[in-house]
Amino acid sequence: MATDGAQQFLDKFADPEAVANYAENPPRYVPGFADLHRMTGILLAEHVPEDAHILVLGAGGGLELKALATAYPGWRFTGVDPAGAMLDLAARTLGPDAHRAELITGYIDDAPPGPFDGAVCLLTLHFLGAEERTRTAAAIRDRLRPGAPFVAAHGSYPQDAARDRWLDRYAAFAIASGAVPDQAHGARDAVSKAVNMLSPEQDEAVLRAAGFRDVTPFYAAFTWRGWVGYA
């Protein structure tokens, strides 16, 4: 479950206007957003078969589902997200590929047992406290075939004296990418106050504690980090 502070972000995904405009925001706030999806596919494709079954946690909106489905036409997906409206958007985003994805409203415990050939969790784990983050990552690992890849990317930046500087850069990037300045600064303050961010070192330790091996960082962009590890 999300931390109490992060719940305010998740509650927005029940707002029809926020859902309708969702696709505009991630590229403004996440540097290299499309490239993150491209790298995710490459990392999965190194180890999964051409007819792979991929678990996607935090699948609402469907942007990563669409990118992966387009690039890898033999794959099928199980997507899980607590926001039903966002899963409806994911189905619309997938369009003619929607039949390749089973979409489940819920959390990791609501996902089928697998085993899956790979798993993805993008822009999601930062909503969870450290203990729940570890439990969720372990539950993902339990649903994977031995050696299967897991790609995770989310907010993760130093939690020391430089923390505010990184948050300022987060807002500045969004503004430079076309976000309304008041909204970007509001998002910056909300992240600072409400989301239980960890440092990159702590996040990597979470994945190792969850049982993933050979955990390797592959993406670093201002306040965002990404890793690949193997079950």
PDB file of C-alpha atoms in Angstrom:
ATOM      1  CA  MET A   1       0.000   0.000   0.000  1.00  0.00           C
ATOM      2  CA  ALA A   2       1.058   3.602  -0.568  1.00  0.00           C
ATOM      3  CA  THR A   3       2.273   5.801   2.254  1.00  0.00           C
ATOM      4  CA  ASP A   4      -0.351   8.234   3.584  1.00  0.00           C
ATOM      5  CA  GLY A   5       1.405  11.169   1.961  1.00  0.00           C
ATOM      6  CA  ALA A   6       1.754   9.502  -1.400  1.00  0.00           C
ATOM      7  CA  GLN A   7      -1.938   8.596  -1.391  1.00  0.00           C
ATOM      8  CA  GLN A   8      -2.775  12.150  -2.455  1.00  0.00           C
ATOM      9  CA  PHE A   9      -0.935  11.507  -5.725  1.00  0.00           C
ATOM     10  CA  LEU A  10      -2.782   8.240  -6.279  1.00  0.00           C
ATOM     11  CA  ASP A  11      -6.128   9.871  -5.510  1.00  0.00           C
ATOM     12  CA  LYS A  12      -5.628  12.122  -8.536  1.00  0.00           C
ATOM     13  CA  PHE A  13      -5.844   9.054 -10.746  1.00  0.00           C
ATOM     14  CA  ALA A  14      -9.535   8.845  -9.870  1.00  0.00           C
ATOM     15  CA  ASP A  15     -10.083  12.378 -11.222  1.00  0.00           C
ATOM     16  CA  PRO A  16     -11.453  12.138 -14.800  1.00  0.00           C
ATOM     17  CA  GLU A  17      -9.640  15.306 -15.890  1.00  0.00           C
ATOM     18  CA  ALA A  18      -6.327  14.095 -14.462  1.00  0.00           C
ATOM     19  CA  VAL A  19      -6.797  10.737 -16.172  1.00  0.00           C
ATOM     20  CA  ALA A  20      -7.636  12.388 -19.497  1.00  0.00           C
ATOM     21  CA  ASN A  21      -4.489  14.534 -19.362  1.00  0.00           C
ATOM     22  CA  TYR A  22      -2.184  11.913 -17.872  1.00  0.00           C
ATOM     23  CA  ALA A  23      -0.159  11.159 -20.999  1.00  0.00           C
ATOM     24  CA  GLU A  24       1.076  14.761 -21.228  1.00  0.00           C
ATOM     25  CA  ASN A  25       2.839  14.784 -17.877  1.00  0.00           C
ATOM     26  CA  PRO A  26       5.402  11.953 -17.606  1.00  0.00           C
ATOM     27  CA  PRO A  27       7.554  13.212 -20.532  1.00  0.00           C
ATOM     28  CA  ARG A  28       7.632  16.658 -18.911  1.00  0.00           C
ATOM     29  CA  TYR A  29       8.784  15.397 -15.522  1.00  0.00           C
ATOM     30  CA  VAL A  30      10.889  12.351 -16.438  1.00  0.00           C
ATOM     31  CA  PRO A  31      13.968  13.057 -18.585  1.00  0.00           C
ATOM     32  CA  GLY A  32      14.331  10.599 -21.438  1.00  0.00           C
ATOM     33  CA  PHE A  33      10.880   9.112 -20.818  1.00  0.00           C
ATOM     34  CA  ALA A  34      10.576   7.423 -24.222  1.00  0.00           C
ATOM     35  CA  ASP A  35      14.177   6.212 -23.990  1.00  0.00           C
ATOM     36  CA  LEU A  36      13.429   4.726 -20.568  1.00  0.00           C
ATOM     37  CA  HIS A  37      10.746   2.584 -22.198  1.00  0.00           C
ATOM     38  CA  ARG A  38      13.126   1.655 -25.022  1.00  0.00           C
ATOM     39  CA  MET A  39      15.876   0.629 -22.578  1.00  0.00           C
ATOM     40  CA  THR A  40      13.374  -1.334 -20.516  1.00  0.00           C
ATOM     41  CA  GLY A  41      12.427  -3.375 -23.561  1.00  0.00           C
ATOM     42  CA  ILE A  42      16.053  -4.014 -24.461  1.00  0.00           C
ATOM     43  CA  LEU A  43      16.887  -5.213 -20.952  1.00  0.00           C
ATOM     44  CA  LEU A  44      13.915  -7.571 -20.923  1.00  0.00           C
ATOM     45  CA  ALA A  45      14.580  -8.836 -24.452  1.00  0.00           C
ATOM     46  CA  GLU A  46      18.094  -9.932 -23.481  1.00  0.00           C
ATOM     47  CA  HIS A  47      16.597 -12.766 -21.413  1.00  0.00           C
ATOM     48  CA  VAL A  48      12.958 -13.422 -22.333  1.00  0.00           C
ATOM     49  CA  PRO A  49      11.578 -15.527 -25.217  1.00  0.00           C
ATOM     50  CA  GLU A  50       9.855 -14.031 -28.244  1.00  0.00           C
ATOM     51  CA  ASP A  51       6.479 -15.068 -26.806  1.00  0.00           C
ATOM     52  CA  ALA A  52       7.259 -13.747 -23.310  1.00  0.00           C
ATOM     53  CA  HIS A  53       4.629 -13.088 -20.660  1.00  0.00           C
ATOM     54  CA  ILE A  54       5.565  -9.873 -18.814  1.00  0.00           C
ATOM     55  CA  LEU A  55       4.190  -8.648 -15.482  1.00  0.00           C
ATOM     56  CA  VAL A  56       3.751  -4.853 -15.325  1.00  0.00           C
ATOM     57  CA  LEU A  57       3.080  -3.418 -11.871  1.00  0.00           C
ATOM     58  CA  GLY A  58       1.742   0.137 -11.927  1.00  0.00           C
ATOM     59  CA  ALA A  59       0.353  -0.339 -15.434  1.00  0.00           C
ATOM     60  CA  GLY A  60      -2.226   2.448 -15.248  1.00  0.00           C
ATOM     61  CA  GLY A  61      -2.160   4.808 -18.203  1.00  0.00           C
ATOM     62  CA  GLY A  62      -0.620   2.132 -20.377  1.00  0.00           C
ATOM     63  CA  LEU A  63       2.310   4.131 -21.730  1.00  0.00           C
ATOM     64  CA  GLU A  64       4.938   1.477 -21.022  1.00  0.00           C
ATOM     65  CA  LEU A  65       2.521  -1.253 -22.100  1.00  0.00           C
ATOM     66  CA  LYS A  66       2.008   0.488 -25.431  1.00  0.00           C
ATOM     67  CA  ALA A  67       5.741   1.019 -25.969  1.00  0.00           C
ATOM     68  CA  LEU A  68       6.588  -2.610 -25.175  1.00  0.00           C
ATOM     69  CA  ALA A  69       3.671  -4.057 -27.123  1.00  0.00           C
ATOM     70  CA  THR A  70       4.638  -2.048 -30.205  1.00  0.00           C
ATOM     71  CA  ALA A  71       8.320  -2.960 -30.047  1.00  0.00           C
ATOM     72  CA  TYR A  72       7.795  -6.649 -29.213  1.00  0.00           C
ATOM     73  CA  PRO A  73       4.719  -7.973 -31.037  1.00  0.00           C
ATOM     74  CA  GLY A  74       5.107 -11.499 -29.654  1.00  0.00           C
ATOM     75  CA  TRP A  75       4.882 -10.511 -25.994  1.00  0.00           C
ATOM     76  CA  ARG A  76       1.771 -10.577 -23.836  1.00  0.00           C
ATOM     77  CA  PHE A  77       1.244  -8.762 -20.578  1.00  0.00           C
ATOM     78  CA  THR A  78      -0.469  -8.822 -17.216  1.00  0.00           C
ATOM     79  CA  GLY A  79      -0.854  -5.269 -15.931  1.00  0.00           C
ATOM     80  CA  VAL A  80      -1.771  -4.442 -12.338  1.00  0.00           C
ATOM     81  CA  ASP A  81      -2.755  -1.054 -10.926  1.00  0.00           C
ATOM     82  CA  PRO A  82      -4.973   0.116  -8.026  1.00  0.00           C
ATOM     83  CA  ALA A  83      -6.707   2.796 -10.127  1.00  0.00           C
ATOM     84  CA  GLY A  84      -9.452   1.330 -12.278  1.00  0.00           C
ATOM     85  CA  ALA A  85      -9.855   4.523 -14.298  1.00  0.00           C
ATOM     86  CA  MET A  86      -6.174   4.423 -15.184  1.00  0.00           C
ATOM     87  CA  LEU A  87      -6.474   0.830 -16.342  1.00  0.00           C
ATOM     88  CA  ASP A  88      -9.378   1.877 -18.553  1.00  0.00           C
ATOM     89  CA  LEU A  89      -7.027   4.477 -20.026  1.00  0.00           C
ATOM     90  CA  ALA A  90      -4.379   1.780 -20.475  1.00  0.00           C
ATOM     91  CA  ALA A  91      -6.804  -0.306 -22.522  1.00  0.00           C
ATOM     92  CA  ARG A  92      -7.590   2.687 -24.729  1.00  0.00           C
ATOM     93  CA  THR A  93      -3.892   3.506 -25.070  1.00  0.00           C
ATOM     94  CA  LEU A  94      -3.127  -0.046 -26.183  1.00  0.00           C
ATOM     95  CA  GLY A  95      -5.800   0.187 -28.866  1.00  0.00           C
ATOM     96  CA  PRO A  96      -5.582  -2.833 -31.208  1.00  0.00           C
ATOM     97  CA  ASP A  97      -3.034  -4.471 -28.873  1.00  0.00           C
ATOM     98  CA  ALA A  98      -5.421  -4.449 -25.892  1.00  0.00           C
ATOM     99  CA  HIS A  99      -6.194  -8.143 -26.375  1.00  0.00           C
ATOM    100  CA  ARG A 100      -2.563  -8.932 -25.498  1.00  0.00           C
ATOM    101  CA  ALA A 101      -2.896  -7.520 -21.965  1.00  0.00           C
ATOM    102  CA  GLU A 102      -4.850  -8.773 -18.983  1.00  0.00           C
ATOM    103  CA  LEU A 103      -5.492  -5.728 -16.763  1.00  0.00           C
ATOM    104  CA  ILE A 104      -6.147  -6.292 -13.053  1.00  0.00           C
ATOM    105  CA  THR A 105      -7.300  -3.673 -10.556  1.00  0.00           C
ATOM    106  CA  GLY A 106      -5.288  -4.081  -7.356  1.00  0.00           C
ATOM    107  CA  TYR A 107      -1.805  -4.403  -5.922  1.00  0.00           C
ATOM    108  CA  ILE A 108       0.950  -6.974  -6.294  1.00  0.00           C
ATOM    109  CA  ASP A 109      -0.907  -9.488  -4.122  1.00  0.00           C
ATOM    110  CA  ASP A 110      -3.714  -9.434  -6.696  1.00  0.00           C
ATOM    111  CA  ALA A 111      -1.377 -10.478  -9.510  1.00  0.00           C
ATOM    112  CA  PRO A 112      -1.442 -14.103 -10.690  1.00  0.00           C
ATOM    113  CA  PRO A 113       1.327 -16.344  -9.325  1.00  0.00           C
ATOM    114  CA  GLY A 114       3.012 -16.686 -12.708  1.00  0.00           C
ATOM    115  CA  PRO A 115       5.653 -17.694 -13.353  1.00  0.00           C
ATOM    116  CA  PHE A 116       6.325 -14.689 -15.593  1.00  0.00           C
ATOM    117  CA  ASP A 117       9.242 -14.380 -17.996  1.00  0.00           C
ATOM    118  CA  GLY A 118      10.009 -10.822 -16.833  1.00  0.00           C
ATOM    119  CA  ALA A 119       8.586  -7.918 -14.872  1.00  0.00           C
ATOM    120  CA  VAL A 120       8.495  -4.135 -15.021  1.00  0.00           C
ATOM    121  CA  CYS A 121       7.636  -1.492 -12.427  1.00  0.00           C
ATOM    122  CA  LEU A 122       8.094   2.078 -13.660  1.00  0.00           C
ATOM    123  CA  LEU A 123       7.381   5.316 -11.756  1.00  0.00           C
ATOM    124  CA  THR A 124       5.593   3.386  -9.010  1.00  0.00           C
ATOM    125  CA  LEU A 125       7.729   2.015  -6.173  1.00  0.00           C
ATOM    126  CA  HIS A 126       8.478   5.486  -4.778  1.00  0.00           C
ATOM    127  CA  PHE A 127       4.871   5.581  -3.551  1.00  0.00           C
ATOM    128  CA  LEU A 128       5.677   2.821  -1.051  1.00  0.00           C
ATOM    129  CA  GLY A 129       7.487   3.034   2.257  1.00  0.00           C
ATOM    130  CA  ALA A 130      10.762   1.133   2.544  1.00  0.00           C
ATOM    131  CA  GLU A 131       9.282  -1.954   4.231  1.00  0.00           C
ATOM    132  CA  GLU A 132       6.359  -2.250   1.816  1.00  0.00           C
ATOM    133  CA  ARG A 133       8.677  -1.527  -1.096  1.00  0.00           C
ATOM    134  CA  THR A 134      10.839  -4.496  -0.116  1.00  0.00           C
ATOM    135  CA  ARG A 135       7.803  -6.729   0.375  1.00  0.00           C
ATOM    136  CA  THR A 136       6.377  -5.735  -2.999  1.00  0.00           C
ATOM    137  CA  ALA A 137       9.672  -6.320  -4.795  1.00  0.00           C
ATOM    138  CA  ALA A 138       9.942  -9.743  -3.128  1.00  0.00           C
ATOM    139  CA  ALA A 139       6.392 -10.580  -4.250  1.00  0.00           C
ATOM    140  CA  ILE A 140       7.369  -9.652  -7.812  1.00  0.00           C
ATOM    141  CA  ARG A 141      10.421 -11.909  -7.575  1.00  0.00           C
ATOM    142  CA  ASP A 142       8.260 -14.783  -6.303  1.00  0.00           C
ATOM    143  CA  ARG A 143       6.210 -14.526  -9.510  1.00  0.00           C
ATOM    144  CA  LEU A 144       9.200 -14.756 -11.867  1.00  0.00           C
ATOM    145  CA  ARG A 145      10.926 -17.706 -13.470  1.00  0.00           C
ATOM    146  CA  PRO A 146      14.466 -18.324 -12.152  1.00  0.00           C
ATOM    147  CA  GLY A 147      16.826 -15.855 -13.806  1.00  0.00           C
ATOM    148  CA  ALA A 148      14.023 -13.677 -15.177  1.00  0.00           C
ATOM    149  CA  PRO A 149      14.744  -9.930 -15.443  1.00  0.00           C
ATOM    150  CA  PHE A 150      13.040  -7.241 -13.411  1.00  0.00           C
ATOM    151  CA  VAL A 151      13.280  -3.599 -14.489  1.00  0.00           C
ATOM    152  CA  ALA A 152      12.412  -0.897 -11.956  1.00  0.00           C
ATOM    153  CA  ALA A 153      12.667   2.876 -12.302  1.00  0.00           C
ATOM    154  CA  HIS A 154      11.261   5.567 -10.045  1.00  0.00           C
ATOM    155  CA  GLY A 155      12.065   8.670  -8.055  1.00  0.00           C
ATOM    156  CA  SER A 156      15.334   8.187  -6.166  1.00  0.00           C
ATOM    157  CA  TYR A 157      17.870  10.858  -5.241  1.00  0.00           C
ATOM    158  CA  PRO A 158      20.217  11.830  -2.398  1.00  0.00           C
ATOM    159  CA  GLN A 159      18.472  12.401   0.913  1.00  0.00           C
ATOM    160  CA  ASP A 160      21.291  14.493   2.359  1.00  0.00           C
ATOM    161  CA  ALA A 161      21.971  18.240   2.295  1.00  0.00           C
ATOM    162  CA  ALA A 162      21.695  18.239  -1.524  1.00  0.00           C
ATOM    163  CA  ARG A 163      18.102  16.990  -1.469  1.00  0.00           C
ATOM    164  CA  ASP A 164      16.459  20.376  -2.075  1.00  0.00           C
ATOM    165  CA  ARG A 165      18.804  21.140  -4.949  1.00  0.00           C
ATOM    166  CA  TRP A 166      17.738  17.959  -6.711  1.00  0.00           C
ATOM    167  CA  LEU A 167      14.085  18.805  -6.169  1.00  0.00           C
ATOM    168  CA  ASP A 168      14.673  22.253  -7.643  1.00  0.00           C
ATOM    169  CA  ARG A 169      16.153  20.566 -10.707  1.00  0.00           C
ATOM    170  CA  TYR A 170      13.098  18.310 -10.914  1.00  0.00           C
ATOM    171  CA  ALA A 171      10.859  21.386 -11.159  1.00  0.00           C
ATOM    172  CA  ALA A 172      13.211  23.213 -13.515  1.00  0.00           C
ATOM    173  CA  PHE A 173      13.266  20.309 -15.948  1.00  0.00           C
ATOM    174  CA  ALA A 174       9.472  20.135 -15.969  1.00  0.00           C
ATOM    175  CA  ILE A 175       9.192  23.871 -16.672  1.00  0.00           C
ATOM    176  CA  ALA A 176      11.799  23.654 -19.428  1.00  0.00           C
ATOM    177  CA  SER A 177       9.753  20.801 -20.921  1.00  0.00           C
ATOM    178  CA  GLY A 178       6.534  22.816 -21.028  1.00  0.00           C
ATOM    179  CA  ALA A 179       4.920  22.340 -17.617  1.00  0.00           C
ATOM    180  CA  VAL A 180       3.069  25.299 -16.111  1.00  0.00           C
ATOM    181  CA  PRO A 181       5.534  26.805 -13.579  1.00  0.00           C
ATOM    182  CA  ASP A 182       3.016  26.953 -10.709  1.00  0.00           C
ATOM    183  CA  GLN A 183       2.117  23.313 -11.271  1.00  0.00           C
ATOM    184  CA  ALA A 184       5.755  22.258 -11.480  1.00  0.00           C
ATOM    185  CA  HIS A 185       6.633  24.037  -8.250  1.00  0.00           C
ATOM    186  CA  GLY A 186       3.529  22.579  -6.612  1.00  0.00           C
ATOM    187  CA  ALA A 187       4.572  19.090  -7.694  1.00  0.00           C
ATOM    188  CA  ARG A 188       8.058  19.729  -6.356  1.00  0.00           C
ATOM    189  CA  ASP A 189       6.719  20.727  -2.945  1.00  0.00           C
ATOM    190  CA  ALA A 190       4.283  17.812  -2.852  1.00  0.00           C
ATOM    191  CA  VAL A 191       7.060  15.326  -3.626  1.00  0.00           C
ATOM    192  CA  SER A 192       9.206  16.894  -0.920  1.00  0.00           C
ATOM    193  CA  LYS A 193       6.505  16.695   1.740  1.00  0.00           C
ATOM    194  CA  ALA A 194       4.486  13.626   0.855  1.00  0.00           C
ATOM    195  CA  VAL A 195       6.504  10.979  -0.977  1.00  0.00           C
ATOM    196  CA  ASN A 196       8.817   8.693   0.973  1.00  0.00           C
ATOM    197  CA  MET A 197      11.823   8.856  -1.358  1.00  0.00           C
ATOM    198  CA  LEU A 198      14.950   6.829  -0.724  1.00  0.00           C
ATOM    199  CA  SER A 199      18.495   7.418  -1.871  1.00  0.00           C
ATOM    200  CA  PRO A 200      19.746   5.389  -4.857  1.00  0.00           C
ATOM    201  CA  GLU A 201      21.887   3.320  -2.496  1.00  0.00           C
ATOM    202  CA  GLN A 202      18.855   2.516  -0.339  1.00  0.00           C
ATOM    203  CA  ASP A 203      16.742   1.648  -3.351  1.00  0.00           C
ATOM    204  CA  GLU A 204      19.365  -0.732  -4.681  1.00  0.00           C
ATOM    205  CA  ALA A 205      19.546  -2.339  -1.235  1.00  0.00           C
ATOM    206  CA  VAL A 206      15.762  -2.845  -1.337  1.00  0.00           C
ATOM    207  CA  LEU A 207      16.052  -4.862  -4.533  1.00  0.00           C
ATOM    208  CA  ARG A 208      18.870  -6.969  -3.118  1.00  0.00           C
ATOM    209  CA  ALA A 209      16.916  -7.556   0.098  1.00  0.00           C
ATOM    210  CA  ALA A 210      13.970  -8.700  -2.017  1.00  0.00           C
ATOM    211  CA  GLY A 211      16.168 -11.442  -3.441  1.00  0.00           C
ATOM    212  CA  PHE A 212      17.226 -10.023  -6.803  1.00  0.00           C
ATOM    213  CA  ARG A 213      20.781 -10.748  -7.894  1.00  0.00           C
ATOM    214  CA  ASP A 214      23.168  -8.830 -10.134  1.00  0.00           C
ATOM    215  CA  VAL A 215      21.288  -5.595  -9.467  1.00  0.00           C
ATOM    216  CA  THR A 216      22.729  -2.978 -11.816  1.00  0.00           C
ATOM    217  CA  PRO A 217      21.806   0.687 -12.362  1.00  0.00           C
ATOM    218  CA  PHE A 218      21.061   1.536 -15.999  1.00  0.00           C
ATOM    219  CA  TYR A 219      19.317   4.906 -15.841  1.00  0.00           C
ATOM    220  CA  ALA A 220      20.033   8.131 -13.944  1.00  0.00           C
ATOM    221  CA  ALA A 221      18.312  11.418 -14.779  1.00  0.00           C
ATOM    222  CA  PHE A 222      18.108  14.161 -12.134  1.00  0.00           C
ATOM    223  CA  THR A 223      15.710  12.751  -9.472  1.00  0.00           C
ATOM    224  CA  TRP A 224      15.069   9.458 -11.285  1.00  0.00           C
ATOM    225  CA  ARG A 225      16.942   6.162 -11.218  1.00  0.00           C
ATOM    226  CA  GLY A 226      16.487   2.744 -12.809  1.00  0.00           C
ATOM    227  CA  TRP A 227      17.853  -0.740 -12.140  1.00  0.00           C
ATOM    228  CA  VAL A 228      17.733  -4.193 -13.619  1.00  0.00           C
ATOM    229  CA  GLY A 229      18.022  -7.304 -11.481  1.00  0.00           C
ATOM    230  CA  TYR A 230      17.369 -11.017 -11.896  1.00  0.00           C
ATOM    231  CA  ALA A 231      15.269 -13.527  -9.989  1.00  0.00           C
TER     232      ALA A 231
END
